PDB file of C-alpha atoms in Angstrom:
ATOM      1  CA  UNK A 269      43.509  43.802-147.062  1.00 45.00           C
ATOM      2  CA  UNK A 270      45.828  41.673-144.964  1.00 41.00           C
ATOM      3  CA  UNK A 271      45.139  37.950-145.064  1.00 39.00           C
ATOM      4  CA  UNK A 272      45.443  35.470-142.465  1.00 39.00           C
ATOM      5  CA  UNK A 273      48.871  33.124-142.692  1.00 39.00           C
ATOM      6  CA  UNK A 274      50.433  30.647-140.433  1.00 39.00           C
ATOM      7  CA  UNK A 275      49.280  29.416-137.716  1.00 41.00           C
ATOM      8  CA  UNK A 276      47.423  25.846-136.688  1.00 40.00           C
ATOM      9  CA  UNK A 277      45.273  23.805-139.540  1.00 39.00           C
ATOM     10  CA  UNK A 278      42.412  21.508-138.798  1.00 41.00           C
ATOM     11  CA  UNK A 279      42.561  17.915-139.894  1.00 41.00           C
ATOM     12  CA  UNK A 280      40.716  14.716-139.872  1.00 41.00           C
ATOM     13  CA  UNK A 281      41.801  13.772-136.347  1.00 41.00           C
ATOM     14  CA  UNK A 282      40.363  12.289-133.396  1.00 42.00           C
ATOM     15  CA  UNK A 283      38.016  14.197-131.054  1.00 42.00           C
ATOM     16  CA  UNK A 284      38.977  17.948-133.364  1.00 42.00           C
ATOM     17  CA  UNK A 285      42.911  17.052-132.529  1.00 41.00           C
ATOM     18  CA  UNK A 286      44.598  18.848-134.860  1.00 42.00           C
ATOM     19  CA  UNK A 287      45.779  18.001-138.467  1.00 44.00           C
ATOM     20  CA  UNK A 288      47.604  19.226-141.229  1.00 46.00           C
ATOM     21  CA  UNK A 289      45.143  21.320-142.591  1.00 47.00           C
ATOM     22  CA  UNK A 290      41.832  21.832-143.844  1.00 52.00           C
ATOM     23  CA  UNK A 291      38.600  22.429-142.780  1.00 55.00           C
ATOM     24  CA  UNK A 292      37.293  20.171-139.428  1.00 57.00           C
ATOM     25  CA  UNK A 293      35.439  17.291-140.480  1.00 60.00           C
ATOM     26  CA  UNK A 294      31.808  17.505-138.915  1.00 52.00           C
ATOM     27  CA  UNK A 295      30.097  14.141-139.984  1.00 57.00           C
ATOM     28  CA  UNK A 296      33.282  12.861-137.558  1.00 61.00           C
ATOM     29  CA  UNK A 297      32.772  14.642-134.605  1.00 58.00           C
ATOM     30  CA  UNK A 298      28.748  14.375-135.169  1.00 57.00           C
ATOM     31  CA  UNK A 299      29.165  10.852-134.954  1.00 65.00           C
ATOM     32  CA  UNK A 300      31.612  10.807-131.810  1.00 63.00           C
ATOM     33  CA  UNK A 301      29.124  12.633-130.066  1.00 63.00           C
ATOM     34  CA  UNK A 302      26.395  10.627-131.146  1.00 61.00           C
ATOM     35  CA  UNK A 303      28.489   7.479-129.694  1.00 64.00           C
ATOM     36  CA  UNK A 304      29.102   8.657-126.256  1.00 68.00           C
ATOM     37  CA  UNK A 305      25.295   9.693-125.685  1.00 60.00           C
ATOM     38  CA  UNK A 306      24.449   6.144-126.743  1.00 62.00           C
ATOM     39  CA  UNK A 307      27.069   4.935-124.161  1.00 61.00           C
ATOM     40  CA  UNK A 308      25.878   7.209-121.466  1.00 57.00           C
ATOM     41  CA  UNK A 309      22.156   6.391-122.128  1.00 57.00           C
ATOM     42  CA  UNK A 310      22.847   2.930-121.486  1.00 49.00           C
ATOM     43  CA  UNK A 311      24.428   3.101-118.282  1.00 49.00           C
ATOM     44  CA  UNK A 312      21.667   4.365-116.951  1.00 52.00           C
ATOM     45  CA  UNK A 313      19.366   1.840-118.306  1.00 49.00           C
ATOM     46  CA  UNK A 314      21.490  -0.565-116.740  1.00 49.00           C
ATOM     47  CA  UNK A 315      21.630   1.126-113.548  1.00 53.00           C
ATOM     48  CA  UNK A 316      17.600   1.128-113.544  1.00 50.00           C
ATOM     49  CA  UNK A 317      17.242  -2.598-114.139  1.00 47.00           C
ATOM     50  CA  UNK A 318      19.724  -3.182-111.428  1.00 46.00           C
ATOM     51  CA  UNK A 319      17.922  -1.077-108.995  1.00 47.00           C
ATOM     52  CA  UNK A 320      14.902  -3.154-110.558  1.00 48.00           C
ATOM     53  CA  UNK A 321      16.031  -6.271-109.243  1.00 48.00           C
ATOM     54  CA  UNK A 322      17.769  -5.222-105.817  1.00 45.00           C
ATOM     55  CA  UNK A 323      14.014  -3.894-105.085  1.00 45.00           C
ATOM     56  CA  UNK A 324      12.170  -6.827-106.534  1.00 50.00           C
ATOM     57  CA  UNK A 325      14.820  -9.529-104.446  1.00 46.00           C
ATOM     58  CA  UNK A 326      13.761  -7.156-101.049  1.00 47.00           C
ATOM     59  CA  UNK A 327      10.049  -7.423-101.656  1.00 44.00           C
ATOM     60  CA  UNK A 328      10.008 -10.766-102.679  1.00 41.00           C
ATOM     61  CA  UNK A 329      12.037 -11.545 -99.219  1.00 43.00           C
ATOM     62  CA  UNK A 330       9.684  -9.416 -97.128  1.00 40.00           C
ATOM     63  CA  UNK A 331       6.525 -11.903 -98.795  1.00 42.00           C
ATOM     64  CA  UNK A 332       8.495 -15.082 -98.095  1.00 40.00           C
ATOM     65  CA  UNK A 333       9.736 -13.988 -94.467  1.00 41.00           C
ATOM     66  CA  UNK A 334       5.759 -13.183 -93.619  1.00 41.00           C
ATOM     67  CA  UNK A 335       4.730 -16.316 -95.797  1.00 44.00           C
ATOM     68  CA  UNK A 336       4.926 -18.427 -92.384  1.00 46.00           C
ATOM     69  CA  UNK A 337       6.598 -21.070 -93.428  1.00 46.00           C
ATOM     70  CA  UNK A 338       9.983 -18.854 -92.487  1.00 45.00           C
ATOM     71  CA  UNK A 339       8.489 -17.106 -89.560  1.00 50.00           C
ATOM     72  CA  UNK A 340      11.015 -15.227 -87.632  1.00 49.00           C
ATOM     73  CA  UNK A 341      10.752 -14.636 -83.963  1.00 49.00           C
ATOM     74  CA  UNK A 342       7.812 -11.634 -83.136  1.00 49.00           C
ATOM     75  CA  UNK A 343       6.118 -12.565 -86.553  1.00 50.00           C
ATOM     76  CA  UNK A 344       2.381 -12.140 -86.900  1.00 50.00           C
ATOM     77  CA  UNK A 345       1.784 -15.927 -86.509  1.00 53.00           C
ATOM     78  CA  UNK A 346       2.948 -15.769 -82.969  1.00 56.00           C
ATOM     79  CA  UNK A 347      -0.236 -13.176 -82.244  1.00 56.00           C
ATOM     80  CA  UNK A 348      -3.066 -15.056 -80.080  1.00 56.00           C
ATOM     81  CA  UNK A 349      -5.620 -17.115 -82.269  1.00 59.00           C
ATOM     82  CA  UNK A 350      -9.158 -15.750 -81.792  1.00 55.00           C
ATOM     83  CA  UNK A 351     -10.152 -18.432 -79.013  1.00 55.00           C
ATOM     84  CA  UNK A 352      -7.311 -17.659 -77.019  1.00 55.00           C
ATOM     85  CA  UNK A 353      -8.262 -13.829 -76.187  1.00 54.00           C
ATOM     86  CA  UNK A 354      -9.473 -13.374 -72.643  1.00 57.00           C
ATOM     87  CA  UNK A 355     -13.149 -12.792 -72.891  1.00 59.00           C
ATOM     88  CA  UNK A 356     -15.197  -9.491 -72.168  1.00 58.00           C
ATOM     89  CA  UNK A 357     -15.735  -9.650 -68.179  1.00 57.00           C
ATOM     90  CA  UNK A 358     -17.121  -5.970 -68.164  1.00 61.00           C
ATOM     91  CA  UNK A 359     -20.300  -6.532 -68.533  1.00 60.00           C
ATOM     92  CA  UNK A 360     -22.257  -8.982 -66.011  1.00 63.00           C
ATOM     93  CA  UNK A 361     -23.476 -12.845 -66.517  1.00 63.00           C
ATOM     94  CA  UNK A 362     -27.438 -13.298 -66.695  1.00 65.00           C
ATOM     95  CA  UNK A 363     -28.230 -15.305 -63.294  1.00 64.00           C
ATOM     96  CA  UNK A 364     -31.409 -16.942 -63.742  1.00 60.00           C
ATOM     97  CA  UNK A 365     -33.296 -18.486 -60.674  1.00 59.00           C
ATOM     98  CA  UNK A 366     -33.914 -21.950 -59.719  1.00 65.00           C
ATOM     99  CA  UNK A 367     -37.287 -21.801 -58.352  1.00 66.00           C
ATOM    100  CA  UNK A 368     -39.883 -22.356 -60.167  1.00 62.00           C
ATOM    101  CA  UNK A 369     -42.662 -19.363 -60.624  1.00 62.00           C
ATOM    102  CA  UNK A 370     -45.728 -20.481 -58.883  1.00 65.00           C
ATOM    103  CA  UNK A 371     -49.252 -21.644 -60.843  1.00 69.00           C
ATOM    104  CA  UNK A 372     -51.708 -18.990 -61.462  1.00 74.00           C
ATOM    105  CA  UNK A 373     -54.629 -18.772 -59.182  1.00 82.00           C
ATOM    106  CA  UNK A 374     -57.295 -20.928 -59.878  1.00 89.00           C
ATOM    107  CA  UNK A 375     -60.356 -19.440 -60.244  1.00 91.00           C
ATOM    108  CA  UNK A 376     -62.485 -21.534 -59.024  1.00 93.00           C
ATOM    109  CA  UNK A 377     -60.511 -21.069 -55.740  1.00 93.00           C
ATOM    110  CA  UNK A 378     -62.100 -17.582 -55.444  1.00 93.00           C
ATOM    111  CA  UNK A 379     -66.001 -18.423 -56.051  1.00 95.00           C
ATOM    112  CA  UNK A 380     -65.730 -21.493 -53.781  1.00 95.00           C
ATOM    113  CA  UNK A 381     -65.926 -19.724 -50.191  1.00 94.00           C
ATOM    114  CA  UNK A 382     -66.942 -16.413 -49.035  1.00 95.00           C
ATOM    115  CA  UNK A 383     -63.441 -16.342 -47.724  1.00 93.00           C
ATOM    116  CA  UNK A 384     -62.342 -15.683 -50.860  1.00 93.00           C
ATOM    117  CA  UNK A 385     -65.254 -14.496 -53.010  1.00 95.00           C
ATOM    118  CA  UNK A 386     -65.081 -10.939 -51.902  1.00 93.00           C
ATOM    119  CA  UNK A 387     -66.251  -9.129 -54.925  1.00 94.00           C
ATOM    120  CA  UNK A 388     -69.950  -7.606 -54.421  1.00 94.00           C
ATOM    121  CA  UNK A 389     -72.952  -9.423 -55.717  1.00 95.00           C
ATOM    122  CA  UNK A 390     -75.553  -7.307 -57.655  1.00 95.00           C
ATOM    123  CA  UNK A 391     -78.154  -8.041 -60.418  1.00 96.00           C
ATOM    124  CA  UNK A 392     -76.455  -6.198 -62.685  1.00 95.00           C
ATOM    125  CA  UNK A 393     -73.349  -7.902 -62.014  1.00 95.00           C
ATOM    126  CA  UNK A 394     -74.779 -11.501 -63.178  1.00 96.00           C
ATOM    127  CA  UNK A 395     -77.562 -10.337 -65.558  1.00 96.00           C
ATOM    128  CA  UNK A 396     -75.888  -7.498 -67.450  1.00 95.00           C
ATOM    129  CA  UNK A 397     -77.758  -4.825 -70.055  1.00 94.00           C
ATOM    130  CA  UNK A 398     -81.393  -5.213 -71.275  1.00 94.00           C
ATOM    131  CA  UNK A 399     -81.091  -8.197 -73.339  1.00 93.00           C
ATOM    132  CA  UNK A 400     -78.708 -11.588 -74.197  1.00 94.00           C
ATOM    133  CA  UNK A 401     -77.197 -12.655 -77.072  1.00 93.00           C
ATOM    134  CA  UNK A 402     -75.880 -15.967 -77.215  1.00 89.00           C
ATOM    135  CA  UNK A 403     -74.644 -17.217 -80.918  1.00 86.00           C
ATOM    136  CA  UNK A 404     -77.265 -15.940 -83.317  1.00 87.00           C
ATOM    137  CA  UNK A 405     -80.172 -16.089 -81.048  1.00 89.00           C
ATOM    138  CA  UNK A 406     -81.325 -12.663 -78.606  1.00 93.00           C
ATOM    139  CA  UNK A 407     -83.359 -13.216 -75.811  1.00 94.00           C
ATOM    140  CA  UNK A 408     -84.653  -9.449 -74.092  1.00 96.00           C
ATOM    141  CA  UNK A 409     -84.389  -9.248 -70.318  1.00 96.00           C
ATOM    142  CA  UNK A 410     -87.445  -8.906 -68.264  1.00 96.00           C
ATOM    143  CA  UNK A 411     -88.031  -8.647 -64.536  1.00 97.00           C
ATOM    144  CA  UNK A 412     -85.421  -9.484 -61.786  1.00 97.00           C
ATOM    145  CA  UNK A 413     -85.540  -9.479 -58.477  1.00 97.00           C
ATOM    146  CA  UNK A 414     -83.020  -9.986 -55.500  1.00 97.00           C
ATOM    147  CA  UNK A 415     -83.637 -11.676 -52.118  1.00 97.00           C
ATOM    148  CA  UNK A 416     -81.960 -12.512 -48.785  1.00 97.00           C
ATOM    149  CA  UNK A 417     -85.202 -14.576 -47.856  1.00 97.00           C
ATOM    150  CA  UNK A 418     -84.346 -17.519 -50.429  1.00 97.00           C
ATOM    151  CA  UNK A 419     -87.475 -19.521 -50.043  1.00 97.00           C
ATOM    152  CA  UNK A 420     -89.803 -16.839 -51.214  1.00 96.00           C
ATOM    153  CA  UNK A 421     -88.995 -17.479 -54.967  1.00 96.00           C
ATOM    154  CA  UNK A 422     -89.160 -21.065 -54.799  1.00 96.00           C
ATOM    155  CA  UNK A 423     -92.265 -23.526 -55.774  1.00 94.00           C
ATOM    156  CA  UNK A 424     -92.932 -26.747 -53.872  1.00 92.00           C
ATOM    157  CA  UNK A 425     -89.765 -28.054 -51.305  1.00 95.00           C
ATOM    158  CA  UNK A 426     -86.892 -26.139 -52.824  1.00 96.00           C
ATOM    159  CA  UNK A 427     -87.609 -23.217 -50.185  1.00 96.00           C
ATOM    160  CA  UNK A 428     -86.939 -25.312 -47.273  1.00 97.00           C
ATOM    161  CA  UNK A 429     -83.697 -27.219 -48.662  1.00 97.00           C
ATOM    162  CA  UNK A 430     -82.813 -24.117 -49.804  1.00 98.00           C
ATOM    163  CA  UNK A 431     -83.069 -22.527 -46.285  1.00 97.00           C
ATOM    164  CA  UNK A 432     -81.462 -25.798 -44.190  1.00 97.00           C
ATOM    165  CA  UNK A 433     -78.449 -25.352 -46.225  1.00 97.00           C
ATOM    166  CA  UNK A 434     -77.938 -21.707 -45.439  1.00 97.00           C
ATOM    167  CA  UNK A 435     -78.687 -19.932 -48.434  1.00 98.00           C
ATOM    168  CA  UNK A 436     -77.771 -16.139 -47.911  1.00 97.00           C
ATOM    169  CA  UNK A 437     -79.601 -14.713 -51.003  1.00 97.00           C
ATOM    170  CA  UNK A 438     -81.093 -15.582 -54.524  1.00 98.00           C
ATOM    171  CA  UNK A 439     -81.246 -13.870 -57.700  1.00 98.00           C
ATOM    172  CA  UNK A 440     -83.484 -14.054 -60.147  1.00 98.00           C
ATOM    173  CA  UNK A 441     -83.756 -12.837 -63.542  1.00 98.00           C
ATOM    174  CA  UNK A 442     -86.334 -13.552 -66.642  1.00 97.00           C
ATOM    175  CA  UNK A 443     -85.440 -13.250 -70.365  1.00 97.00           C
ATOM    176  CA  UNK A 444     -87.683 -14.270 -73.188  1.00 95.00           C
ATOM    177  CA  UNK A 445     -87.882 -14.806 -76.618  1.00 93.00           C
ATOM    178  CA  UNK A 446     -90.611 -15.757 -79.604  1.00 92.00           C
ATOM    179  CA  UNK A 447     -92.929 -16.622 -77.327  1.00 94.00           C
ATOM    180  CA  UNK A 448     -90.562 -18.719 -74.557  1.00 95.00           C
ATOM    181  CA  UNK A 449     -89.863 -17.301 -71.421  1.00 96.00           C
ATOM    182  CA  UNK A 450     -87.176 -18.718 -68.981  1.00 97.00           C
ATOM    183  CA  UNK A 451     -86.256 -17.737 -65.351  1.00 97.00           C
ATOM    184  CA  UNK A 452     -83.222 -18.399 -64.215  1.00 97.00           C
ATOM    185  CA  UNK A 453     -81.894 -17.745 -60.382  1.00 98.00           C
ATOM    186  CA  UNK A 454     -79.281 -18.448 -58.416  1.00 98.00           C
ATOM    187  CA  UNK A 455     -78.483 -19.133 -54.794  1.00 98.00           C
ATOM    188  CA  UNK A 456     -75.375 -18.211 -53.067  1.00 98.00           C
ATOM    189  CA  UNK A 457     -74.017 -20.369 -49.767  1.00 98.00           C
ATOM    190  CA  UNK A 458     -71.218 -20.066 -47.735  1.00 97.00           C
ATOM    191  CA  UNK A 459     -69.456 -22.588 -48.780  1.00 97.00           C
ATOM    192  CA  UNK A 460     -68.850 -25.011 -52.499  1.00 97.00           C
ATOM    193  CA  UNK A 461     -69.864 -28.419 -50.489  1.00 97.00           C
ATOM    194  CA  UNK A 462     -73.667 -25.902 -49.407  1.00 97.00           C
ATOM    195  CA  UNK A 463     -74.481 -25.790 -53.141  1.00 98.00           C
ATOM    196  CA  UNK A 464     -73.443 -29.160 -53.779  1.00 97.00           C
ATOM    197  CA  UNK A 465     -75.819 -30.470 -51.337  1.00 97.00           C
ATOM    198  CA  UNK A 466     -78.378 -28.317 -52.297  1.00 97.00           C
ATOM    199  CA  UNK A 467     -78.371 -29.726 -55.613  1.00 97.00           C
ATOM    200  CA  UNK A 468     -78.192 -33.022 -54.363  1.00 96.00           C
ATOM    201  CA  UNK A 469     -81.631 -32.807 -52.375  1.00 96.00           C
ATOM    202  CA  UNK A 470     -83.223 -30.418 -54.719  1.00 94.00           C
ATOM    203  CA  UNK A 471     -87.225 -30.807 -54.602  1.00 92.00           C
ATOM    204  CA  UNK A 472     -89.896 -28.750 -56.790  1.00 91.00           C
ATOM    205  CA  UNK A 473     -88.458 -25.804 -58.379  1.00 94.00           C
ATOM    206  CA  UNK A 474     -87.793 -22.051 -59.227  1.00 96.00           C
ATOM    207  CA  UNK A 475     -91.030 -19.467 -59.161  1.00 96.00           C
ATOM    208  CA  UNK A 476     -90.988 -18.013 -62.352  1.00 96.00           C
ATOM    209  CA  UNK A 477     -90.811 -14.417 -62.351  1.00 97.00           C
ATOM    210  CA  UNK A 478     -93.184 -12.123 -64.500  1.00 95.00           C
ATOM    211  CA  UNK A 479     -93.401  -8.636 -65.358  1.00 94.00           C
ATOM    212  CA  UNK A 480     -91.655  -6.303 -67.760  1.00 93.00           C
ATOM    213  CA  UNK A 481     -93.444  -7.024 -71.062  1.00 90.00           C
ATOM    214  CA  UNK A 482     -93.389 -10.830 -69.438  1.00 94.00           C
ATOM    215  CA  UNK A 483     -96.838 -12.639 -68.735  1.00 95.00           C
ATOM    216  CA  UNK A 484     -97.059 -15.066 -66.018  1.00 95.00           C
ATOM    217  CA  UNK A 485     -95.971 -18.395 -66.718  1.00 96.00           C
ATOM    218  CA  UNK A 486     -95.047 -22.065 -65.678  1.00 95.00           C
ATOM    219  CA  UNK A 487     -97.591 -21.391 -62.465  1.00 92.00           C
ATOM    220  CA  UNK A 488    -100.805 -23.046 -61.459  1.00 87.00           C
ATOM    221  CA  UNK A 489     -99.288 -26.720 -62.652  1.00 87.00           C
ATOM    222  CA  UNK A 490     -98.343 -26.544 -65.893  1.00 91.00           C
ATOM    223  CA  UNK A 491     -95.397 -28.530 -67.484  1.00 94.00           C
ATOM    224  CA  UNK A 492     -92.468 -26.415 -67.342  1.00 96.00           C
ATOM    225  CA  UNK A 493     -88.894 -27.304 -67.971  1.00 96.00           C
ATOM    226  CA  UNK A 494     -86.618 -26.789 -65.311  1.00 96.00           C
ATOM    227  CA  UNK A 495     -82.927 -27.112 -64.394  1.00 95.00           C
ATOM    228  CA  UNK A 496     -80.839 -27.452 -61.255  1.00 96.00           C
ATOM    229  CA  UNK A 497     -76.641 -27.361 -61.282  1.00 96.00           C
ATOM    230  CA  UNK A 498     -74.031 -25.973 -58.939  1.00 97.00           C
ATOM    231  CA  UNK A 499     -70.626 -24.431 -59.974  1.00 97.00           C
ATOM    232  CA  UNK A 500     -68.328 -23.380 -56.707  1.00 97.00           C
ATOM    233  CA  UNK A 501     -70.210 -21.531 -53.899  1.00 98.00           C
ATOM    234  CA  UNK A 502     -73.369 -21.298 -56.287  1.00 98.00           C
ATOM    235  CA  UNK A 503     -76.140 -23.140 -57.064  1.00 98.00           C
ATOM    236  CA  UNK A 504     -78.406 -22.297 -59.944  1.00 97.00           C
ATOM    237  CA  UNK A 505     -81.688 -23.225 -61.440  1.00 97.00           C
ATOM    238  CA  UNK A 506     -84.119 -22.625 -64.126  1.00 97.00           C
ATOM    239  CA  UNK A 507     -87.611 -22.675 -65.284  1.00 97.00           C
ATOM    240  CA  UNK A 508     -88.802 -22.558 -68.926  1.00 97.00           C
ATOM    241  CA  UNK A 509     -91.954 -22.869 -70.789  1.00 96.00           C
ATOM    242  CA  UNK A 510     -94.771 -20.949 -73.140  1.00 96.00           C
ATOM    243  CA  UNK A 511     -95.556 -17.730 -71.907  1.00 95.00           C
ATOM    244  CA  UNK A 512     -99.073 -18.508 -73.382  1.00 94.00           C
ATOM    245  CA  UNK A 513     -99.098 -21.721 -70.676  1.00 93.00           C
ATOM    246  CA  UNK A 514     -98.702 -24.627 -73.195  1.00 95.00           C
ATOM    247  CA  UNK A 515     -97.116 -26.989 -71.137  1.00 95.00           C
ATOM    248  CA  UNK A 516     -93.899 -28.226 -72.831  1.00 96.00           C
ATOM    249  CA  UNK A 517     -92.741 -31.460 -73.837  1.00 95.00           C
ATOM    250  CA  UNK A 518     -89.399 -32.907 -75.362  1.00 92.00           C
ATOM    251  CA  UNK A 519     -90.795 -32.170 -78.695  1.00 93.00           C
ATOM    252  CA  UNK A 520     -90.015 -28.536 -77.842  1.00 94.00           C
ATOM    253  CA  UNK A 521     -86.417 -27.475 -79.082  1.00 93.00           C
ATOM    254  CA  UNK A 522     -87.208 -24.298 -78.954  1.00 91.00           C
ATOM    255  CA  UNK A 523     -87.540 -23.877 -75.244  1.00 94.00           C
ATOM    256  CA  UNK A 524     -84.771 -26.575 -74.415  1.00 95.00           C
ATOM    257  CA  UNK A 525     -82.421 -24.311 -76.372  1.00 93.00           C
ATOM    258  CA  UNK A 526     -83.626 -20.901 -74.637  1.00 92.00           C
ATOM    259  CA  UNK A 527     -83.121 -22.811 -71.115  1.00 93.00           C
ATOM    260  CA  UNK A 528     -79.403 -24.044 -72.205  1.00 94.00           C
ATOM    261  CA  UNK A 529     -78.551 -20.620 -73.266  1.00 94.00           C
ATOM    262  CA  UNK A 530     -79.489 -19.269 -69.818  1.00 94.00           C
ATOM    263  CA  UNK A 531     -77.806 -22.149 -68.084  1.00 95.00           C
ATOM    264  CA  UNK A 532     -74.723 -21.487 -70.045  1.00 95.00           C
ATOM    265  CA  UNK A 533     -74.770 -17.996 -69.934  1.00 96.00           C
ATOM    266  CA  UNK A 534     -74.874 -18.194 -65.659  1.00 96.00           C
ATOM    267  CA  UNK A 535     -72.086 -20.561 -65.124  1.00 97.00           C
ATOM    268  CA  UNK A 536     -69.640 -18.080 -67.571  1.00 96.00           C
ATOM    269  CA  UNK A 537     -70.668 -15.988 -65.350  1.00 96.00           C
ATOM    270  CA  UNK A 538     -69.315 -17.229 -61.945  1.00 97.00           C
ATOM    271  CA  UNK A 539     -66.991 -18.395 -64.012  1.00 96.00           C
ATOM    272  CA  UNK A 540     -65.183 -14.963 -64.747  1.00 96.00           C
ATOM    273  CA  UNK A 541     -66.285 -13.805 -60.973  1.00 95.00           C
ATOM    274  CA  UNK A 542     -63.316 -16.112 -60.032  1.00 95.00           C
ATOM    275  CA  UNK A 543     -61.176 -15.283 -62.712  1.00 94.00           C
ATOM    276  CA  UNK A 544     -61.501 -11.404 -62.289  1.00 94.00           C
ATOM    277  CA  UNK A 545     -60.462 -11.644 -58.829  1.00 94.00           C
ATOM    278  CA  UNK A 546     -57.589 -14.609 -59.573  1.00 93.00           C
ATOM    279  CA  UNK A 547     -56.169 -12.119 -61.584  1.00 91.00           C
ATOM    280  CA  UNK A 548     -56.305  -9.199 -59.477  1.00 90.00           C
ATOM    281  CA  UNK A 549     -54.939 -11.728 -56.408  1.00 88.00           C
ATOM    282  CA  UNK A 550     -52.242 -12.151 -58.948  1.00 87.00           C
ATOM    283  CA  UNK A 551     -51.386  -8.834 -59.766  1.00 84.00           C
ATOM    284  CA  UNK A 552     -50.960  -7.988 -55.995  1.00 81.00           C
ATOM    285  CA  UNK A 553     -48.771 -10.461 -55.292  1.00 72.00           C
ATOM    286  CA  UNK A 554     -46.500  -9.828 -58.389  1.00 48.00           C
TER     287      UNK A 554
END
């Protein structure tokens, strides 16, 4: 068995240089490698923190040059403010007109002349249905009866007052209730200033009108109430009393109130005549 003489020997030296002999000495070269991976670890620990703070310096310029206290040239703080936009011109500007809308009709404009009154007159059209409520009292309709020959349904001088003033028909209509009857009628003229002079010379009074489940009443001179008034081209009257022929006195609410709600009831009556056709004079015109 040949053994192995001569040749190179391992020592303690630096880095595995070679010595005089011996086996290498690996705690040594454990801790020389050991040293330069601590060395080479840090230089790249170093190398981070200074790419750290180049970074950090940029942003920190980039915050303070857009701060606005060191505003370059073409900075944001030299965009328009808000106020200083042009406004939206697309769409158009509301206009709104200087003239005044004119009133609404009046409606007693349209129920003081035949000019004007046009509608038709008709029983039905002033004394509506079979019966008339007015609050919490119901009077039932009775008779009526229409008339271009206005002194025929007239007591006493009314007739001929009627009939110099140029009344062109009358209409009457009889309600009644516990026991009270009341007649009411009314008499239409060419003109507002007809009726008003009518009602100025008015003498005697209304013929009551009986029939349908109505006896005859206020004739033969008993003491009726009666009524006279005149609202545009109208004039309108009334006669109330016991339909048993009591005659009445002031004592008697009851027929006082019946009489009112007939009076009442009438001028509402012409009253929305006029304002029917105001409004449909209104809504042609619009």
């Amino acid at each position: 068995m040949s053994s192995w003489q001569g040749g190179p020997s391992w020592g303690p030296g630096d880095n595995g240089t070679p010595g005089d002999g011996g086996t290498p000495d690996w705690a040594a070269l454990a801790e020389a490698s050991a040293a330069r991976a601590r060395r080479k670890r840090w230089l790249m620990i170093g190398g981070g923190v200074l790419a750290t703070a180049v970074v950090g310096a940029i942003v920190a310029t980039a915050v303070v040059t857009t701060g606005g206290k060191s505003d370059p040239a073409g900075s944001a703080s030299k965009l328009p403010a808000p106020v200083d936009l042009p406004e939206d011109t697309s769409a158009p500007a509301p206009s709104f007109s200087s003239v005044a809308p004119p009133p609404p009709p009046d409606p007693k404009e349209y129920i003081s002349s035949a000019g004007k009154d046009k509608a038709p007159i008709t029983v039905d059209g002033f004394f509506p249905g079979k019966k008339l409520a007015m609050g919490d009292r119901v009077h039932l309709k009775g008779a009526t009866n229409r008339t271009t020959d206005c002194a025929t349904g007239t007591q006493g001088a009314l007739g001929a007052v009627l009939t110099k003033n140029g009344c062109e028909q009358l209409i009457r209509a009889t309600y009644r209730k516990d026991g009270v009857a009341v007649t009411v009628g009314i008499a239409v003229f060419d003109t507002e200033a007809r009726a008003k002079k009518t009602v100025d010379e008015a003498s005697g009074g209304l013929a009551s009108l009986s029939g349908a489940g109505v006896p005859t009443f206020c004739r033969g001179g008993t003491v009726c109430r009666r009524t006279t008034n005149s609202y545009g081209r109208y004039a309108y009257f009334t006669v109330a009393g016991f339909t048993d022929g009591t005659r009445v006195t002031t004592q008697d609410r009851d027929v006082f109130a019946v009489g009112d709600d007939l009076t009442n009831f009438v001028f509402r009556q012409i009253h929305q005549r006029g304002r029917v056709q105001a409004s449909q004079a209104a809504e042609a015109g619009s």
